[in-house]
Short mmCIF file of C-alpha atoms and ligand atoms in Angstrom, two decimals:
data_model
loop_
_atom_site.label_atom_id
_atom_site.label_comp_id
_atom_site.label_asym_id
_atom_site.label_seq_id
_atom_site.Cartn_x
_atom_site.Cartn_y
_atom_site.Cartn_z
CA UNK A 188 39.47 153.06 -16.91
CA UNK A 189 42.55 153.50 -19.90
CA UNK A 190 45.11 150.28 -20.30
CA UNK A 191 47.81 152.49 -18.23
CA UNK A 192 45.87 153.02 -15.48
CA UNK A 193 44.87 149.36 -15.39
CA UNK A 194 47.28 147.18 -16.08
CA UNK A 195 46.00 143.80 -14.41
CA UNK A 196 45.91 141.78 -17.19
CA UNK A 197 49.45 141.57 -17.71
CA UNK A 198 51.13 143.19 -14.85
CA UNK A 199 51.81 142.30 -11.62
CA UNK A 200 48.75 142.54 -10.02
CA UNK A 201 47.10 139.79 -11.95
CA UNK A 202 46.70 136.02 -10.36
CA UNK A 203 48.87 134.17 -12.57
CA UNK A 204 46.81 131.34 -14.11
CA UNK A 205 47.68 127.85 -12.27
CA UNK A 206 48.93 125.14 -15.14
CA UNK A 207 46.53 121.86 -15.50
CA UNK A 208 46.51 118.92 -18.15
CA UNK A 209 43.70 121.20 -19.93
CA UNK A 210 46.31 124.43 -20.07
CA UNK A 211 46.18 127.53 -17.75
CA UNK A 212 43.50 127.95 -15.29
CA UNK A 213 42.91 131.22 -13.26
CA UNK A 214 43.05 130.80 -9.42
CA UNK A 215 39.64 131.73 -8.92
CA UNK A 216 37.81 128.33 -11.05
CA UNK A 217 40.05 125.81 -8.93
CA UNK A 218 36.94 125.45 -6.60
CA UNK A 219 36.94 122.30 -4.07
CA UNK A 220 40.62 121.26 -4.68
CA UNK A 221 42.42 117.75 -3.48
CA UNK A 222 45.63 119.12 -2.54
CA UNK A 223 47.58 115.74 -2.46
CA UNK A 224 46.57 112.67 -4.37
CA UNK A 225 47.92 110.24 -7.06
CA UNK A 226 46.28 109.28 -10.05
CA UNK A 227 48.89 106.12 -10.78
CA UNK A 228 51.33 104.82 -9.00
CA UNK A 229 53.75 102.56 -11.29
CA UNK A 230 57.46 101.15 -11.75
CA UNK A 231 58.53 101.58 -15.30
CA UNK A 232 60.75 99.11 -15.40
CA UNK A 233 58.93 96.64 -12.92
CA UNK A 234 55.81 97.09 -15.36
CA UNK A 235 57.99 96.81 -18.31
CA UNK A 236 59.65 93.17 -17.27
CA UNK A 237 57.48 92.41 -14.58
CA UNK A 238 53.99 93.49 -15.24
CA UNK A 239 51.45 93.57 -12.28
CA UNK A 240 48.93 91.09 -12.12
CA UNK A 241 45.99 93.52 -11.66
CA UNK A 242 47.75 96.30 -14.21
CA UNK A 243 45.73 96.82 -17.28
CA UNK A 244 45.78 100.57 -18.76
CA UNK A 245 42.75 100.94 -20.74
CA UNK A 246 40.79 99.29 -17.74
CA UNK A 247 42.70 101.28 -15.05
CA UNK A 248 42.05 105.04 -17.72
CA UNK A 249 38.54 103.92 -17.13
CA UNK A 250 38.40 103.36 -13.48
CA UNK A 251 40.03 106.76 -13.28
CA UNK A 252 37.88 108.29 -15.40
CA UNK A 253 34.57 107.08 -13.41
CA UNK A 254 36.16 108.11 -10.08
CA UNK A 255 37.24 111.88 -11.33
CA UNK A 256 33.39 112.32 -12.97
CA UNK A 257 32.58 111.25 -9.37
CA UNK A 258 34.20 113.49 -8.06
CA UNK A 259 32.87 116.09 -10.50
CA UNK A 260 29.26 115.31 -9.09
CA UNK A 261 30.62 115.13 -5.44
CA UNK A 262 31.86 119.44 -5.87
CA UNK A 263 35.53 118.81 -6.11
CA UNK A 264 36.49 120.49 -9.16
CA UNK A 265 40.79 120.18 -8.91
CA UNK A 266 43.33 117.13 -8.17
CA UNK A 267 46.73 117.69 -7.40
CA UNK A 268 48.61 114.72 -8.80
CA UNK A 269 51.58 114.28 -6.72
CA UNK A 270 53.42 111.66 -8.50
CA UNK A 271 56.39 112.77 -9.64
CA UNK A 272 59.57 110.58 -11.54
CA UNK A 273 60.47 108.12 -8.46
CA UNK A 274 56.55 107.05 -8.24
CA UNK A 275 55.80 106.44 -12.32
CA UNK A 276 54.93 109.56 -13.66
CA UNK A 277 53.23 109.15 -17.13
CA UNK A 278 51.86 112.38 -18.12
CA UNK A 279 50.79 110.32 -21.47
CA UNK A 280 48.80 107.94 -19.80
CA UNK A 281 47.30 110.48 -17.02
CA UNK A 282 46.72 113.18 -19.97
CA UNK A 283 44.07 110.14 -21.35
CA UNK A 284 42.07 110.71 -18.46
CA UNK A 285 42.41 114.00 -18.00
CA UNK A 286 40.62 114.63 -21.81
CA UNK A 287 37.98 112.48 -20.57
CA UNK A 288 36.90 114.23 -17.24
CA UNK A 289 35.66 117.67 -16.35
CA UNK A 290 38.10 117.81 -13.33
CA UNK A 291 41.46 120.07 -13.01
CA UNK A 292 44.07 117.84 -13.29
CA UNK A 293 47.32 119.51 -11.64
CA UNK A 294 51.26 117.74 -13.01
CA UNK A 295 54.02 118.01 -10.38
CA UNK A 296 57.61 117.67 -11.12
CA UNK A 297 60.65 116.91 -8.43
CA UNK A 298 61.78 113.64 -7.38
CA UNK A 299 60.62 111.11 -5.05
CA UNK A 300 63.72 109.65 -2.88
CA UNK A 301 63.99 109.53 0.84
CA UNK A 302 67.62 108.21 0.30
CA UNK A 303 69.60 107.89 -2.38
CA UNK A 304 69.01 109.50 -6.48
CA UNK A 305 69.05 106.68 -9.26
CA UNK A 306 73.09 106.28 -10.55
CA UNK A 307 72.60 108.82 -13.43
CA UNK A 308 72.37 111.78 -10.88
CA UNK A 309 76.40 110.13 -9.29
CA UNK A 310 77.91 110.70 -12.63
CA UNK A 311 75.95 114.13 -13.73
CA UNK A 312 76.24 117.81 -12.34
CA UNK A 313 78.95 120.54 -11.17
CA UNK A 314 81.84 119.02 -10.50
CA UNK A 315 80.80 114.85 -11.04
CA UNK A 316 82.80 112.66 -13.44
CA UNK A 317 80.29 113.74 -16.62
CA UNK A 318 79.90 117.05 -15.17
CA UNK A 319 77.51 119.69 -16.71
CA UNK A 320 74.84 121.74 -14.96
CA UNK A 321 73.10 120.13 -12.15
CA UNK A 322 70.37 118.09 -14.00
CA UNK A 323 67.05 118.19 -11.37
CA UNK A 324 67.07 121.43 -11.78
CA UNK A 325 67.14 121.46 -15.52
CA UNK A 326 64.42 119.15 -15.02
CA UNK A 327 62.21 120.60 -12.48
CA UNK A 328 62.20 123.93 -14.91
CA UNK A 329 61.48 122.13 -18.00
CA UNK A 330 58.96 120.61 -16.84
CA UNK A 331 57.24 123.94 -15.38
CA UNK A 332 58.30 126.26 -18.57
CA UNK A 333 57.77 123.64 -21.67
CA UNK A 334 56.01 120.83 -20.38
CA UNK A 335 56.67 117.41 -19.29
CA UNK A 336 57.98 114.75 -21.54
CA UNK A 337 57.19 116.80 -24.83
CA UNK A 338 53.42 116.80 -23.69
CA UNK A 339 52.86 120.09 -23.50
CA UNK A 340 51.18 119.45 -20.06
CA UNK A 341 53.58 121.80 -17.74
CA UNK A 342 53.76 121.22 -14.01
CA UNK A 343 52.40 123.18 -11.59
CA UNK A 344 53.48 121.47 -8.40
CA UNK A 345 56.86 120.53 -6.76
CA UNK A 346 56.98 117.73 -4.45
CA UNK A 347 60.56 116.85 -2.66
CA UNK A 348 60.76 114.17 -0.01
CA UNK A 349 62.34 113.34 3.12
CA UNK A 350 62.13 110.44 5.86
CA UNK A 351 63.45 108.26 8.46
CA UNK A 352 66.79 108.55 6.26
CA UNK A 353 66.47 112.14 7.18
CA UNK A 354 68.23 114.96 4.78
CA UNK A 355 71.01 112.82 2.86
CA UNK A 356 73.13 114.28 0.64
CA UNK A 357 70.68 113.19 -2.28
CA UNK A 358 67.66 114.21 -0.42
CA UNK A 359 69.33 117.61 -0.25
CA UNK A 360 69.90 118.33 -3.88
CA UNK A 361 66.49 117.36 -4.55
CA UNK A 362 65.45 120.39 -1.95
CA UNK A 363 68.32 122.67 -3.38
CA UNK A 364 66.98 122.18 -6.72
CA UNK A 365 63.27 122.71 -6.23
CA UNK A 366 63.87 125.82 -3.74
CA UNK A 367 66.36 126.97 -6.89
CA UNK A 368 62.84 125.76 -9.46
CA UNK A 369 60.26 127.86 -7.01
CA UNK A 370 62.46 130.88 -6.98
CA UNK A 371 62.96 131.27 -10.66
CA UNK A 372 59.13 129.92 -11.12
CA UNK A 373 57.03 130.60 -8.25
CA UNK A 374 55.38 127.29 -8.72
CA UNK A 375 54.89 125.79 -5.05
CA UNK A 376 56.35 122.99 -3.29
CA UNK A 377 54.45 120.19 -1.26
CA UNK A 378 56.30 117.80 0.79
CA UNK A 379 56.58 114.03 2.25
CA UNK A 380 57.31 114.30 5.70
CA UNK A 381 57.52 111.94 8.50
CA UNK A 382 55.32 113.64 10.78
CA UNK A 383 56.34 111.18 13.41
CA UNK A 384 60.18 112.38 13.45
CA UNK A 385 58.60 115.98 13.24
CA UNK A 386 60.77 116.33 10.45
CA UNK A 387 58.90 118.91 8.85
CA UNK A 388 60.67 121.75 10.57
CA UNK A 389 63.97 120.11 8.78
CA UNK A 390 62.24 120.72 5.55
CA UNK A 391 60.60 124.25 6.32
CA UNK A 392 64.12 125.23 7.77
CA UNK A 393 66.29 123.57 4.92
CA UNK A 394 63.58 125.37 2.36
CA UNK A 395 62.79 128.74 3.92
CA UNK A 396 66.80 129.06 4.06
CA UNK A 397 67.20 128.68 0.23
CA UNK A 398 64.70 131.87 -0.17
CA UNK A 399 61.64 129.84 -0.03
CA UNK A 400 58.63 131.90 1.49
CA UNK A 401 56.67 129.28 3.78
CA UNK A 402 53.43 130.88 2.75
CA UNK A 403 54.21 128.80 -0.74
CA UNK A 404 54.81 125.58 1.25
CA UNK A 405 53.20 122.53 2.17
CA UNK A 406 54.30 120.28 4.89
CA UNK A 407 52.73 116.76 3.75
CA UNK A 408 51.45 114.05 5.67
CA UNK A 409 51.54 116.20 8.74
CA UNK A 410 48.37 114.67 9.88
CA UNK A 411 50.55 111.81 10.50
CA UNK A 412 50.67 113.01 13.74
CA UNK A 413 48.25 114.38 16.50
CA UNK A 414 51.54 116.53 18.08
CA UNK A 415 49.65 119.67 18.21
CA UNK A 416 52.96 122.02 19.30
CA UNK A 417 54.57 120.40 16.28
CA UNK A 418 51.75 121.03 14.04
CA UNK A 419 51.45 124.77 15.43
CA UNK A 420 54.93 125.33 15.18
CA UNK A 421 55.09 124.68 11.28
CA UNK A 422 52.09 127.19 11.12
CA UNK A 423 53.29 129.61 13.14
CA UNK A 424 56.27 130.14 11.15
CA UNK A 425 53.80 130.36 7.49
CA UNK A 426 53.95 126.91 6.10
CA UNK A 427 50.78 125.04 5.31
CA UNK A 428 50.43 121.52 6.88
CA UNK A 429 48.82 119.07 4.73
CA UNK A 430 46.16 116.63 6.91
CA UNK A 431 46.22 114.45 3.68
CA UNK A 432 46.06 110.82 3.88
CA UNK A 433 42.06 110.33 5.55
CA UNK A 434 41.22 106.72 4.65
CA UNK A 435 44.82 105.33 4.81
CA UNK A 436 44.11 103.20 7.69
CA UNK A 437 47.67 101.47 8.10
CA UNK A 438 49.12 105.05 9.03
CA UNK A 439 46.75 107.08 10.25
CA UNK A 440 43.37 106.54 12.06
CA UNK A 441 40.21 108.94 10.56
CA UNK A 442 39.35 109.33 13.70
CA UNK A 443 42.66 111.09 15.12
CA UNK A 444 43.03 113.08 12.13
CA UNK A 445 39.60 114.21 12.53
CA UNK A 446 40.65 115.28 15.87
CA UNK A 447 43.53 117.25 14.84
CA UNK A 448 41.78 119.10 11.84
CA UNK A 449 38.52 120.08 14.62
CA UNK A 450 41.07 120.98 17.80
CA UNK A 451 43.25 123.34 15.02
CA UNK A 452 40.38 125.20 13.82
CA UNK A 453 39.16 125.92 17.13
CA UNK A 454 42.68 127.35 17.30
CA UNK A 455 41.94 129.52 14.18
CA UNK A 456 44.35 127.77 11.94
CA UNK A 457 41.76 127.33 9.49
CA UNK A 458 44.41 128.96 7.04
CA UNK A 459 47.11 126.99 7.02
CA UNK A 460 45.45 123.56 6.55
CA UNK A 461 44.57 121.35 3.51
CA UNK A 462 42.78 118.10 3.31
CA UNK A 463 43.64 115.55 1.03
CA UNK A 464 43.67 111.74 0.77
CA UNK A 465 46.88 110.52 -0.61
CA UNK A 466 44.98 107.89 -2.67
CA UNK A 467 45.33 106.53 -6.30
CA UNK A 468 43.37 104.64 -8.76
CA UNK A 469 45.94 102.30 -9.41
CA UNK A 470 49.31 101.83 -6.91
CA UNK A 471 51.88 98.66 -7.78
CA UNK A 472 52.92 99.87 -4.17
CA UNK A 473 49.63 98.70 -2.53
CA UNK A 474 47.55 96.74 -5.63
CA UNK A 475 43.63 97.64 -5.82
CA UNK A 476 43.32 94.06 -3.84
CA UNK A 477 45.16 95.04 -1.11
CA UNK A 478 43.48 98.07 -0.67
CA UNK A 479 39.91 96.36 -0.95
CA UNK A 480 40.80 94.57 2.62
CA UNK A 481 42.87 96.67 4.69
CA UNK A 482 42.19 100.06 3.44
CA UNK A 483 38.47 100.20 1.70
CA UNK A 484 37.72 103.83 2.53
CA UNK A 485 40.87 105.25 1.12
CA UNK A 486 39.20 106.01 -2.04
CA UNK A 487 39.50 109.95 -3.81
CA UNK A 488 35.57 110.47 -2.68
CA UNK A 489 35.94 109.79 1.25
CA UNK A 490 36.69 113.68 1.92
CA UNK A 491 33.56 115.06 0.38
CA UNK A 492 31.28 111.78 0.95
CA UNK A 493 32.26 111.36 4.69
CA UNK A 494 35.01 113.48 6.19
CA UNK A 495 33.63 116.59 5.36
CA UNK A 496 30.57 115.98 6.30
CA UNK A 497 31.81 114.19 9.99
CA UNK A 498 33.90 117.52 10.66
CA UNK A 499 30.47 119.75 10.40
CA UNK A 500 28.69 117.85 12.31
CA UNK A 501 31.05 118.10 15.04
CA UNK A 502 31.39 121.60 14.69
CA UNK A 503 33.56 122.66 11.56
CA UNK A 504 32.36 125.90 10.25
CA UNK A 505 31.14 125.78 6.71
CA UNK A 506 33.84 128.75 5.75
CA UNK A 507 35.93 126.86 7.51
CA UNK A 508 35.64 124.27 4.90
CA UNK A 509 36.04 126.82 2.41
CA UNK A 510 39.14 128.01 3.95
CA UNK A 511 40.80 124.60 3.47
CA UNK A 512 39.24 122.82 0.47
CA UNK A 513 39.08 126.43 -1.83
CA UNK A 514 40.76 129.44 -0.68
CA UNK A 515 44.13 127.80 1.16
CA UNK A 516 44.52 125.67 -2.41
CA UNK A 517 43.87 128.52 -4.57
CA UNK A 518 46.55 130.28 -2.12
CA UNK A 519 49.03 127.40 -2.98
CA UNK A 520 48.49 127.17 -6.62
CA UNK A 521 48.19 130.77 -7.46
CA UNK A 522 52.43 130.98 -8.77
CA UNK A 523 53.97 133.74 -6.76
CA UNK A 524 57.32 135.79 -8.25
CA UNK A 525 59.17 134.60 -10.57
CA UNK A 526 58.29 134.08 -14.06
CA UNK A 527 56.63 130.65 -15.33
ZN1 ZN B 876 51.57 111.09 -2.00
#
């Protein structure tokens, strides 16, 4: 076959590569992918003045490091880290594990705020006292196109968040600016929703009328919930629902979630669900201690060491498995339209 009459490798037909810590990966070696997880959770300027107790970096690199190579062995072969600015993102300090282990390591960029932006944002953007253009979006496609923080490491996520607070006019350009990011991008966006105000369909609706194609969309922490017509009715419409927080007992029971997952794929929804944990090596939110007593299974390896397992037995098909932990993330990842 001549170039002309194949022109995958740089027209449109070819999977654009997903970005990781290690540069461009194509869609196809993501394998067994944790859709929603956290390598650290800090507080720059808590740590800075106010240093946790339990914080130490080279101890908590290594900790990370161990648990990713676990991982590794356990099949899992990509992490999305979901902390964006708002939760501590240090792409410097996650970038030291991520040379060390033979895991993916996916960046996301966005903001986490369920309220209100930090007093920069008041003063900055069309038609504020400082003016200029509006700076999250500036941000969200820097941080896709060049890299984060001068890293080179370029994002390949977008997370936005809203809760109980529901969409306030912060929240809102945080979801205007990532739609506006995925457009020009095609890099995806994952969610935090409360499940329990079935505020999902806010987001989807908010999102989907910005442009934002729901196949390119996941609604997070969805598994927050067993409300099967609310789960359907995010799926229905194309978005992805994230069942992502197994192990994070003081929100959400294994046991229901396990019941949601097995109940949807009898459905045939196998599709339009991921699987993730919502865990992190290190969180100043809840401290390794805490975690030790209330929450000891909500650890990056419960999915493949337990969950997955528990959901064959009771019936999970294997490409069922497949369908969520490989070909729905590949699905997500894959950038679709615009140009990186
Ligand atoms: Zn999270």
């Amino acid at each position: 076959m001549t170039a002309a009459a194949h022109p995958a490798v740089s027209g449109d037909e070819a999977a654009r590569p997903v970005a990781t810590y290690r540069g461009p990966v194509v869609p196809e070696d993501l394998g067994w992918t944790l859709t929603h997880e956290h390598v650290f959770v800090l507080s720059p300027e808590l740590d800075r003045d106010h240093p946790h107790p339990e914080w130490d970096a080279d101890r908590a690199v290594d900790t990370a490091v161990a648990g990713l190579e676990e991982l590794w062995e356990l099949g899992v072969r990509t992490v999305v880290d979901l902390t964006v600015p708002g939760l501590g993102r240090d792409v410097a300090l996650v970038g030291r594990v991520a040379a060390r282990v033979r895991v993916n390591l996916v960046a996301s960029t966005g903001w986490y705020t369920d309220d209100v932006l930090p007093p920069y944002f008041r003063t900055h953007g069309p038609g504020r006292l400082v003016g200029g253009p509006e700076p999250l979006t500036e941000m969200f496609l820097r941080d896709i196109r060049e890299g984060i923080a001068g890293s080179g490491v370029r994002a390949g996520m977008l997370k936005v968040v809203t809760d109980a607070p529901g969409l306030t006019p912060d929240v809102r350009r945080v979801l205007e600016s990532a739609a506006e990011a995925h457009l020009a991008t095609g890099v995806p966006i994952t969610t935090h929703s409360n499940a329990r105000l079935r505020n999902g369909l806010d987001q989807l609706a908010f999102l989907t009328e910005r442009g934002v194609d729901p196949r390119h969309l996941v609604i997070g922490h969805s598994g927050d919930s067993d409300d099967l017509d609310y789960l359907r009715r995010l799926m229905d419409a194309g978005a992805t629902i994230g069942v992502d927080r197994f192990g994070m007992a003081h929100v959400v029971d294994d046991e229901t979630s396990v019941r949601t997952v097995l109940a949807l794929l009898k459905e045939g929804y196998a599709d339009r669900i991921v699987l993730s944990h919502d865990a992190a090596f290190f969180s100043r939110v809840t401290p390794p201690s805490w975690r030790r007593v209330h929450t000891p299974h909500w650890r990056h390896d419960h999915l493949p060491r337990h969950v997955v397992p528990q959901l064959r037995e009771r019936g999970a098909r294997s490409e069922d498995i497949d369908q969520m932990m490989i070909a729905n993330a590949r699905r997500l990842l894959t950038p679709a339209g615009g140009t990186a």
